[in-house]
PDB file of C-alpha atoms and ligand atoms in Angstrom:
ATOM      1  CA  UNK X   6       2.922   8.762  17.838  1.00 51.00           C
ATOM      2  CA  UNK X   7      -0.787   9.337  17.720  1.00 51.00           C
ATOM      3  CA  UNK X   8      -1.402  11.719  14.896  1.00 57.00           C
ATOM      4  CA  UNK X   9      -4.957  12.772  15.401  1.00 64.00           C
ATOM      5  CA  UNK X  10      -7.149  11.568  12.567  1.00 68.00           C
ATOM      6  CA  UNK X  11      -8.829  14.956  12.684  1.00 81.00           C
ATOM      7  CA  UNK X  12      -5.489  16.584  11.797  1.00 82.00           C
ATOM      8  CA  UNK X  13      -5.119  14.429   8.683  1.00 83.00           C
ATOM      9  CA  UNK X  14      -8.760  14.839   7.698  1.00 86.00           C
ATOM     10  CA  UNK X  15      -8.504  18.606   7.997  1.00 88.00           C
ATOM     11  CA  UNK X  16      -5.267  18.606   5.986  1.00 90.00           C
ATOM     12  CA  UNK X  17      -6.971  16.607   3.260  1.00 88.00           C
ATOM     13  CA  UNK X  18      -9.954  18.969   3.260  1.00 91.00           C
ATOM     14  CA  UNK X  19      -7.662  21.987   2.843  1.00 92.00           C
ATOM     15  CA  UNK X  20      -5.652  20.315   0.049  1.00 92.00           C
ATOM     16  CA  UNK X  21      -8.794  19.335  -1.852  1.00 90.00           C
ATOM     17  CA  UNK X  22     -10.216  22.836  -1.569  1.00 92.00           C
ATOM     18  CA  UNK X  23      -7.130  24.367  -3.197  1.00 94.00           C
ATOM     19  CA  UNK X  24      -7.541  25.637  -6.750  1.00 91.00           C
ATOM     20  CA  UNK X  25      -4.682  26.696  -9.071  1.00 86.00           C
ATOM     21  CA  UNK X  26      -4.041  30.402  -8.911  1.00 87.00           C
ATOM     22  CA  UNK X  27      -5.160  30.682  -5.297  1.00 92.00           C
ATOM     23  CA  UNK X  28      -2.698  31.540  -2.513  1.00 94.00           C
ATOM     24  CA  UNK X  29      -1.336  28.350  -0.967  1.00 97.00           C
ATOM     25  CA  UNK X  30      -3.151  27.442   2.247  1.00 96.00           C
ATOM     26  CA  UNK X  31      -1.435  26.640   5.528  1.00 95.00           C
ATOM     27  CA  UNK X  32      -1.709  23.140   6.975  1.00 95.00           C
ATOM     28  CA  UNK X  33      -1.970  22.188  10.624  1.00 90.00           C
ATOM     29  CA  UNK X  34       0.651  19.905  12.196  1.00 92.00           C
ATOM     30  CA  UNK X  35       0.621  18.456  15.686  1.00 91.00           C
ATOM     31  CA  UNK X  36       3.520  18.987  18.101  1.00 94.00           C
ATOM     32  CA  UNK X  37       4.369  15.305  17.636  1.00 95.00           C
ATOM     33  CA  UNK X  38       4.603  15.802  13.888  1.00 95.00           C
ATOM     34  CA  UNK X  39       6.833  18.839  14.340  1.00 97.00           C
ATOM     35  CA  UNK X  40       9.065  16.688  16.574  1.00 98.00           C
ATOM     36  CA  UNK X  41       9.145  13.923  13.942  1.00 98.00           C
ATOM     37  CA  UNK X  42      10.152  16.427  11.251  1.00 98.00           C
ATOM     38  CA  UNK X  43      12.905  17.818  13.522  1.00 98.00           C
ATOM     39  CA  UNK X  44      14.304  14.373  14.290  1.00 98.00           C
ATOM     40  CA  UNK X  45      14.261  13.041  10.722  1.00 98.00           C
ATOM     41  CA  UNK X  46      15.490  16.297   9.173  1.00 98.00           C
ATOM     42  CA  UNK X  47      18.404  16.529  11.633  1.00 98.00           C
ATOM     43  CA  UNK X  48      19.474  12.982  10.759  1.00 98.00           C
ATOM     44  CA  UNK X  49      19.101  13.584   7.037  1.00 98.00           C
ATOM     45  CA  UNK X  50      21.083  16.846   7.179  1.00 98.00           C
ATOM     46  CA  UNK X  51      23.984  15.063   8.841  1.00 98.00           C
ATOM     47  CA  UNK X  52      23.924  12.414   6.113  1.00 98.00           C
ATOM     48  CA  UNK X  53      23.625  14.959   3.294  1.00 98.00           C
ATOM     49  CA  UNK X  54      27.060  16.312   4.213  1.00 96.00           C
ATOM     50  CA  UNK X  55      28.560  12.972   3.198  1.00 96.00           C
ATOM     51  CA  UNK X  56      26.161  11.421   0.700  1.00 97.00           C
ATOM     52  CA  UNK X  57      24.495  14.202  -1.313  1.00 98.00           C
ATOM     53  CA  UNK X  58      25.873  15.833  -4.450  1.00 98.00           C
ATOM     54  CA  UNK X  59      27.385  19.321  -4.259  1.00 98.00           C
ATOM     55  CA  UNK X  60      24.480  20.892  -6.153  1.00 98.00           C
ATOM     56  CA  UNK X  61      22.080  19.593  -3.518  1.00 98.00           C
ATOM     57  CA  UNK X  62      24.188  21.032  -0.705  1.00 98.00           C
ATOM     58  CA  UNK X  63      24.340  24.447  -2.373  1.00 98.00           C
ATOM     59  CA  UNK X  64      20.606  24.390  -3.079  1.00 98.00           C
ATOM     60  CA  UNK X  65      19.857  23.452   0.553  1.00 98.00           C
ATOM     61  CA  UNK X  66      21.683  26.594   1.676  1.00 98.00           C
ATOM     62  CA  UNK X  67      19.392  28.651  -0.564  1.00 98.00           C
ATOM     63  CA  UNK X  68      16.161  27.035   0.636  1.00 98.00           C
ATOM     64  CA  UNK X  69      17.005  26.995   4.367  1.00 97.00           C
ATOM     65  CA  UNK X  70      14.266  24.631   5.539  1.00 98.00           C
ATOM     66  CA  UNK X  71      13.311  25.155   9.198  1.00 98.00           C
ATOM     67  CA  UNK X  72      14.753  22.640  11.636  1.00 98.00           C
ATOM     68  CA  UNK X  73      12.178  22.728  14.433  1.00 97.00           C
ATOM     69  CA  UNK X  74       8.815  22.394  12.699  1.00 98.00           C
ATOM     70  CA  UNK X  75       7.195  21.119   9.540  1.00 98.00           C
ATOM     71  CA  UNK X  76       7.532  23.892   6.938  1.00 98.00           C
ATOM     72  CA  UNK X  77       4.482  25.111   5.104  1.00 98.00           C
ATOM     73  CA  UNK X  78       4.376  24.359   1.367  1.00 98.00           C
ATOM     74  CA  UNK X  79       3.553  28.067   1.014  1.00 97.00           C
ATOM     75  CA  UNK X  80       6.896  29.142   2.477  1.00 98.00           C
ATOM     76  CA  UNK X  81       8.996  26.846   0.321  1.00 98.00           C
ATOM     77  CA  UNK X  82       6.972  27.648  -2.780  1.00 98.00           C
ATOM     78  CA  UNK X  83       7.639  31.366  -2.263  1.00 98.00           C
ATOM     79  CA  UNK X  84      11.379  30.706  -1.959  1.00 98.00           C
ATOM     80  CA  UNK X  85      11.456  28.517  -5.071  1.00 98.00           C
ATOM     81  CA  UNK X  86       9.489  31.049  -7.073  1.00 98.00           C
ATOM     82  CA  UNK X  87      12.137  33.671  -6.356  1.00 98.00           C
ATOM     83  CA  UNK X  88      15.021  31.292  -7.150  1.00 98.00           C
ATOM     84  CA  UNK X  89      13.928  29.266 -10.182  1.00 98.00           C
ATOM     85  CA  UNK X  90      10.314  30.201 -10.876  1.00 98.00           C
ATOM     86  CA  UNK X  91       9.008  26.840  -9.599  1.00 98.00           C
ATOM     87  CA  UNK X  92       5.942  26.629  -7.382  1.00 97.00           C
ATOM     88  CA  UNK X  93       4.314  23.962  -5.237  1.00 97.00           C
ATOM     89  CA  UNK X  94       0.653  22.956  -5.270  1.00 96.00           C
ATOM     90  CA  UNK X  95      -0.948  20.785  -2.582  1.00 96.00           C
ATOM     91  CA  UNK X  96      -2.329  17.351  -3.434  1.00 92.00           C
ATOM     92  CA  UNK X  97      -2.838  14.512  -0.973  1.00 84.00           C
ATOM     93  CA  UNK X  98      -0.707  11.385  -1.412  1.00 78.00           C
ATOM     94  CA  UNK X  99       0.866  10.084  -4.592  1.00 79.00           C
ATOM     95  CA  UNK X 100      -0.387  11.840  -7.723  1.00 83.00           C
ATOM     96  CA  UNK X 101      -0.972   9.666 -10.831  1.00 81.00           C
ATOM     97  CA  UNK X 102       1.279  10.283 -13.846  1.00 81.00           C
ATOM     98  CA  UNK X 103      -0.721  12.703 -16.017  1.00 82.00           C
ATOM     99  CA  UNK X 104      -1.770  14.812 -13.007  1.00 88.00           C
ATOM    100  CA  UNK X 105       1.859  14.973 -11.916  1.00 94.00           C
ATOM    101  CA  UNK X 106       3.595  15.683 -15.226  1.00 96.00           C
ATOM    102  CA  UNK X 107       1.197  18.274 -16.692  1.00 95.00           C
ATOM    103  CA  UNK X 108       1.719  20.754 -13.804  1.00 95.00           C
ATOM    104  CA  UNK X 109       5.443  19.963 -13.863  1.00 97.00           C
ATOM    105  CA  UNK X 110       5.561  21.205 -17.446  1.00 97.00           C
ATOM    106  CA  UNK X 111       4.226  24.526 -16.130  1.00 96.00           C
ATOM    107  CA  UNK X 112       6.774  24.722 -13.316  1.00 97.00           C
ATOM    108  CA  UNK X 113       4.475  23.357 -10.601  1.00 97.00           C
ATOM    109  CA  UNK X 114       5.321  20.412  -8.371  1.00 97.00           C
ATOM    110  CA  UNK X 115       2.260  18.773  -6.841  1.00 96.00           C
ATOM    111  CA  UNK X 116       3.238  18.105  -3.229  1.00 96.00           C
ATOM    112  CA  UNK X 117       1.523  16.246  -0.434  1.00 96.00           C
ATOM    113  CA  UNK X 118       1.361  18.140   2.855  1.00 96.00           C
ATOM    114  CA  UNK X 119       0.947  14.861   4.749  1.00 94.00           C
ATOM    115  CA  UNK X 120       3.702  13.500   6.996  1.00 95.00           C
ATOM    116  CA  UNK X 121       4.908   9.901   7.241  1.00 95.00           C
ATOM    117  CA  UNK X 122       3.943   7.919  10.367  1.00 93.00           C
ATOM    118  CA  UNK X 123       6.644   7.482  13.011  1.00 94.00           C
ATOM    119  CA  UNK X 124       6.835   3.772  12.151  1.00 95.00           C
ATOM    120  CA  UNK X 125       8.110   4.804   8.708  1.00 95.00           C
ATOM    121  CA  UNK X 126      10.433   7.580   9.819  1.00 93.00           C
ATOM    122  CA  UNK X 127      13.506   5.971   8.213  1.00 94.00           C
ATOM    123  CA  UNK X 128      11.808   4.909   4.977  1.00 93.00           C
ATOM    124  CA  UNK X 129       8.399   5.892   3.690  1.00 93.00           C
ATOM    125  CA  UNK X 130       7.135   4.024   0.616  1.00 90.00           C
ATOM    126  CA  UNK X 131       4.632   6.839   0.041  1.00 91.00           C
ATOM    127  CA  UNK X 132       5.569  10.437  -0.692  1.00 93.00           C
ATOM    128  CA  UNK X 133       5.197  12.786   2.266  1.00 95.00           C
ATOM    129  CA  UNK X 134       6.112  16.362   3.077  1.00 97.00           C
ATOM    130  CA  UNK X 135       9.680  15.332   3.999  1.00 98.00           C
ATOM    131  CA  UNK X 136      10.065  13.735   0.589  1.00 98.00           C
ATOM    132  CA  UNK X 137       8.519  16.704  -1.213  1.00 98.00           C
ATOM    133  CA  UNK X 138      10.504  19.426   0.551  1.00 98.00           C
ATOM    134  CA  UNK X 139      13.802  17.842   1.655  1.00 98.00           C
ATOM    135  CA  UNK X 140      14.000  15.899  -1.612  1.00 98.00           C
ATOM    136  CA  UNK X 141      12.311  17.653  -4.538  1.00 98.00           C
ATOM    137  CA  UNK X 142      11.928  21.095  -2.975  1.00 98.00           C
ATOM    138  CA  UNK X 143      15.638  21.560  -2.413  1.00 98.00           C
ATOM    139  CA  UNK X 144      16.642  20.191  -5.835  1.00 98.00           C
ATOM    140  CA  UNK X 145      14.158  22.597  -7.457  1.00 98.00           C
ATOM    141  CA  UNK X 146      16.234  25.478  -6.080  1.00 98.00           C
ATOM    142  CA  UNK X 147      18.991  24.458  -8.522  1.00 98.00           C
ATOM    143  CA  UNK X 148      18.301  26.138 -11.892  1.00 97.00           C
ATOM    144  CA  UNK X 149      19.585  23.242 -13.999  1.00 96.00           C
ATOM    145  CA  UNK X 150      17.569  20.649 -12.116  1.00 97.00           C
ATOM    146  CA  UNK X 151      14.502  22.893 -12.152  1.00 98.00           C
ATOM    147  CA  UNK X 152      14.808  23.110 -15.928  1.00 96.00           C
ATOM    148  CA  UNK X 153      15.144  19.353 -16.160  1.00 97.00           C
ATOM    149  CA  UNK X 154      11.954  18.841 -14.115  1.00 97.00           C
ATOM    150  CA  UNK X 155      10.143  21.080 -16.599  1.00 97.00           C
ATOM    151  CA  UNK X 156      11.573  19.089 -19.499  1.00 97.00           C
ATOM    152  CA  UNK X 157      10.277  15.867 -17.964  1.00 97.00           C
ATOM    153  CA  UNK X 158       6.835  17.417 -17.590  1.00 97.00           C
ATOM    154  CA  UNK X 159       6.720  18.718 -21.150  1.00 96.00           C
ATOM    155  CA  UNK X 160       8.017  15.465 -22.612  1.00 97.00           C
ATOM    156  CA  UNK X 161       5.422  13.435 -20.705  1.00 96.00           C
ATOM    157  CA  UNK X 162       2.648  15.751 -21.893  1.00 96.00           C
ATOM    158  CA  UNK X 163       3.795  15.366 -25.509  1.00 95.00           C
ATOM    159  CA  UNK X 164       4.471  11.616 -25.359  1.00 95.00           C
ATOM    160  CA  UNK X 165       2.545   9.875 -28.119  1.00 92.00           C
ATOM    161  CA  UNK X 166       2.423   6.335 -26.739  1.00 95.00           C
ATOM    162  CA  UNK X 167       2.339   4.364 -23.499  1.00 95.00           C
ATOM    163  CA  UNK X 168       5.769   3.015 -24.401  1.00 95.00           C
ATOM    164  CA  UNK X 169       7.271   6.510 -24.434  1.00 96.00           C
ATOM    165  CA  UNK X 170       5.395   7.496 -21.261  1.00 96.00           C
ATOM    166  CA  UNK X 171       6.772   4.428 -19.491  1.00 96.00           C
ATOM    167  CA  UNK X 172      10.295   5.260 -20.646  1.00 97.00           C
ATOM    168  CA  UNK X 173       9.938   8.842 -19.363  1.00 97.00           C
ATOM    169  CA  UNK X 174       8.609   7.613 -15.993  1.00 96.00           C
ATOM    170  CA  UNK X 175      11.496   5.195 -15.596  1.00 97.00           C
ATOM    171  CA  UNK X 176      14.012   7.855 -16.555  1.00 97.00           C
ATOM    172  CA  UNK X 177      12.432  10.269 -14.064  1.00 97.00           C
ATOM    173  CA  UNK X 178      12.528   7.610 -11.338  1.00 97.00           C
ATOM    174  CA  UNK X 179      16.173   6.665 -11.842  1.00 97.00           C
ATOM    175  CA  UNK X 180      17.330  10.300 -11.985  1.00 98.00           C
ATOM    176  CA  UNK X 181      15.061  12.726 -10.125  1.00 98.00           C
ATOM    177  CA  UNK X 182      14.001  10.142  -7.517  1.00 97.00           C
ATOM    178  CA  UNK X 183      16.900   7.723  -7.012  1.00 97.00           C
ATOM    179  CA  UNK X 184      19.667   9.234  -9.173  1.00 97.00           C
ATOM    180  CA  UNK X 185      23.341   9.061  -8.228  1.00 98.00           C
ATOM    181  CA  UNK X 186      26.361  10.881  -9.644  1.00 98.00           C
ATOM    182  CA  UNK X 187      30.081  10.395  -9.082  1.00 98.00           C
ATOM    183  CA  UNK X 188      31.784  13.222  -7.193  1.00 97.00           C
ATOM    184  CA  UNK X 189      35.329  13.072  -5.869  1.00 95.00           C
ATOM    185  CA  UNK X 190      35.398   9.390  -6.755  1.00 96.00           C
ATOM    186  CA  UNK X 191      32.270   8.374  -4.828  1.00 96.00           C
ATOM    187  CA  UNK X 192      28.564   8.020  -5.658  1.00 97.00           C
ATOM    188  CA  UNK X 193      26.529  10.935  -4.320  1.00 97.00           C
ATOM    189  CA  UNK X 194      22.738  11.272  -4.278  1.00 98.00           C
ATOM    190  CA  UNK X 195      20.802  13.759  -6.389  1.00 97.00           C
ATOM    191  CA  UNK X 196      17.461  11.912  -6.309  1.00 98.00           C
ATOM    192  CA  UNK X 197      14.679  13.056  -3.974  1.00 98.00           C
ATOM    193  CA  UNK X 198      13.672   9.587  -2.754  1.00 96.00           C
ATOM    194  CA  UNK X 199      17.194   8.884  -1.533  1.00 97.00           C
ATOM    195  CA  UNK X 200      17.802  12.374  -0.160  1.00 98.00           C
ATOM    196  CA  UNK X 201      14.621  12.191   1.935  1.00 98.00           C
ATOM    197  CA  UNK X 202      15.143   8.692   3.392  1.00 97.00           C
ATOM    198  CA  UNK X 203      17.609   7.774   6.125  1.00 97.00           C
ATOM    199  CA  UNK X 204      17.378   4.098   5.147  1.00 96.00           C
ATOM    200  CA  UNK X 205      17.961   4.805   1.453  1.00 95.00           C
ATOM    201  CA  UNK X 206      21.014   6.947   2.195  1.00 94.00           C
ATOM    202  CA  UNK X 207      22.402   4.282   4.506  1.00 94.00           C
ATOM    203  CA  UNK X 208      21.902   1.518   1.988  1.00 91.00           C
ATOM    204  CA  UNK X 209      22.584   2.973  -1.457  1.00 93.00           C
ATOM    205  CA  UNK X 210      26.321   2.325  -1.186  1.00 85.00           C
ATOM    206  CA  UNK X 211      25.484  -1.388  -0.856  1.00 90.00           C
ATOM    207  CA  UNK X 212      23.115  -1.405  -3.838  1.00 94.00           C
ATOM    208  CA  UNK X 213      24.152  -2.860  -7.185  1.00 95.00           C
ATOM    209  CA  UNK X 214      25.469   0.250  -8.912  1.00 96.00           C
ATOM    210  CA  UNK X 215      25.322   0.280 -12.709  1.00 97.00           C
ATOM    211  CA  UNK X 216      26.717   2.839 -15.123  1.00 98.00           C
ATOM    212  CA  UNK X 217      24.066   5.355 -16.155  1.00 98.00           C
ATOM    213  CA  UNK X 218      22.989   4.585 -19.706  1.00 98.00           C
ATOM    214  CA  UNK X 219      19.571   5.747 -20.844  1.00 98.00           C
ATOM    215  CA  UNK X 220      18.860   2.568 -22.802  1.00 97.00           C
ATOM    216  CA  UNK X 221      19.475   0.473 -19.670  1.00 97.00           C
ATOM    217  CA  UNK X 222      17.472   2.801 -17.423  1.00 97.00           C
ATOM    218  CA  UNK X 223      14.351   2.754 -19.580  1.00 97.00           C
ATOM    219  CA  UNK X 224      14.497  -1.048 -19.714  1.00 96.00           C
ATOM    220  CA  UNK X 225      14.445  -1.293 -15.897  1.00 95.00           C
ATOM    221  CA  UNK X 226      11.328  -1.821 -13.792  1.00 92.00           C
ATOM    222  CA  UNK X 227      10.426   0.452 -10.871  1.00 91.00           C
ATOM    223  CA  UNK X 228       9.619  -0.808  -7.383  1.00 90.00           C
ATOM    224  CA  UNK X 229       9.156   2.181  -5.098  1.00 87.00           C
ATOM    225  CA  UNK X 230       8.015   0.110  -2.100  1.00 89.00           C
ATOM    226  CA  UNK X 231      11.529  -0.963  -1.049  1.00 88.00           C
ATOM    227  CA  UNK X 232      15.028   0.447  -0.671  1.00 86.00           C
ATOM    228  CA  UNK X 233      16.501   0.250  -4.143  1.00 89.00           C
ATOM    229  CA  UNK X 234      18.599  -2.877  -4.855  1.00 92.00           C
ATOM    230  CA  UNK X 235      19.804  -1.558  -8.246  1.00 94.00           C
ATOM    231  CA  UNK X 236      20.760   2.042  -9.001  1.00 97.00           C
ATOM    232  CA  UNK X 237      22.325   3.893 -11.918  1.00 97.00           C
ATOM    233  CA  UNK X 238      25.326   6.158 -11.398  1.00 98.00           C
ATOM    234  CA  UNK X 239      26.229   8.920 -13.851  1.00 98.00           C
ATOM    235  CA  UNK X 240      29.825  10.118 -14.238  1.00 98.00           C
ATOM    236  CA  UNK X 241      28.666  13.632 -13.360  1.00 97.00           C
ATOM    237  CA  UNK X 242      25.554  15.788 -13.091  1.00 96.00           C
ATOM    238  CA  UNK X 243      26.229  17.153 -16.571  1.00 96.00           C
ATOM    239  CA  UNK X 244      26.499  13.658 -18.078  1.00 97.00           C
ATOM    240  CA  UNK X 245      23.178  12.735 -16.506  1.00 97.00           C
ATOM    241  CA  UNK X 246      21.362  15.927 -17.482  1.00 96.00           C
ATOM    242  CA  UNK X 247      22.808  15.962 -21.017  1.00 97.00           C
ATOM    243  CA  UNK X 248      21.818  12.338 -21.644  1.00 98.00           C
ATOM    244  CA  UNK X 249      18.335  12.879 -20.232  1.00 97.00           C
ATOM    245  CA  UNK X 250      17.771  16.010 -22.322  1.00 96.00           C
ATOM    246  CA  UNK X 251      19.003  14.241 -25.449  1.00 96.00           C
ATOM    247  CA  UNK X 252      16.563  11.382 -24.880  1.00 97.00           C
ATOM    248  CA  UNK X 253      13.633  13.639 -24.087  1.00 96.00           C
ATOM    249  CA  UNK X 254      14.367  15.884 -27.061  1.00 94.00           C
ATOM    250  CA  UNK X 255      14.343  12.987 -29.517  1.00 94.00           C
ATOM    251  CA  UNK X 256      11.654  10.719 -28.037  1.00 91.00           C
ATOM    252  CA  UNK X 257       8.653  13.005 -28.335  1.00 89.00           C
ATOM    253  CA  UNK X 258       7.217  15.314 -30.975  1.00 84.00           C
ATOM    254  CA  UNK X 259       7.572  18.744 -29.343  1.00 83.00           C
TER     255      UNK X 259
HETATM  256 FE1  FE2 Y  11       8.988  12.109  -5.591  1.00 95.65          FE
END
């Protein structure tokens, strides 16, 4: 696929020109990019039926992402605002910690409008619009998960040391990005990085699955450049969210 460099450059120009409080701009996508979205999203949707948690499936029904074209951040943001009060804000590529968590505390997910190259259609080490919308965007339509995202943001903003910030980042990674929960006796994905990657969903059942314990999670390194060899599985969504909230509530001075 030859995504015109002009398309990406224009997308970056539009994202950089955005200022908080402004209406979200629309981004241009080529017909090849629309086709890539359609292909990857169709494959992911088929896998979600078997490998995603029930809350994700219910949230996906509420968001109703389009199947035939790349959605605009503006459209999904409007839907989320009406469901859970969350909004999206454009930012190109991966956003460094403080610039990611501070908006999160205010109910804003910084989201890249860029799309993965076709060579990375099964697994993209960098966030892209599939990751942002199919992964995070859908989970943010669930009120409990939306609240948890806000908690992560507020805790990171109030963290008093690098040690606590690292612990929060690791906890975010192993829950909101690559989290698993047991449902009907099997691990099911609730993390955005798994839910937005065909390769991750194919391979997580073969990963080393460890019981979800916060003290083990925050002692574990992150490598987001590969499919995850080690994952943590909570007994249920409520076990995971309760344990995360307990840690966040006690680890920072609110
Ligand atoms: Fe993410």
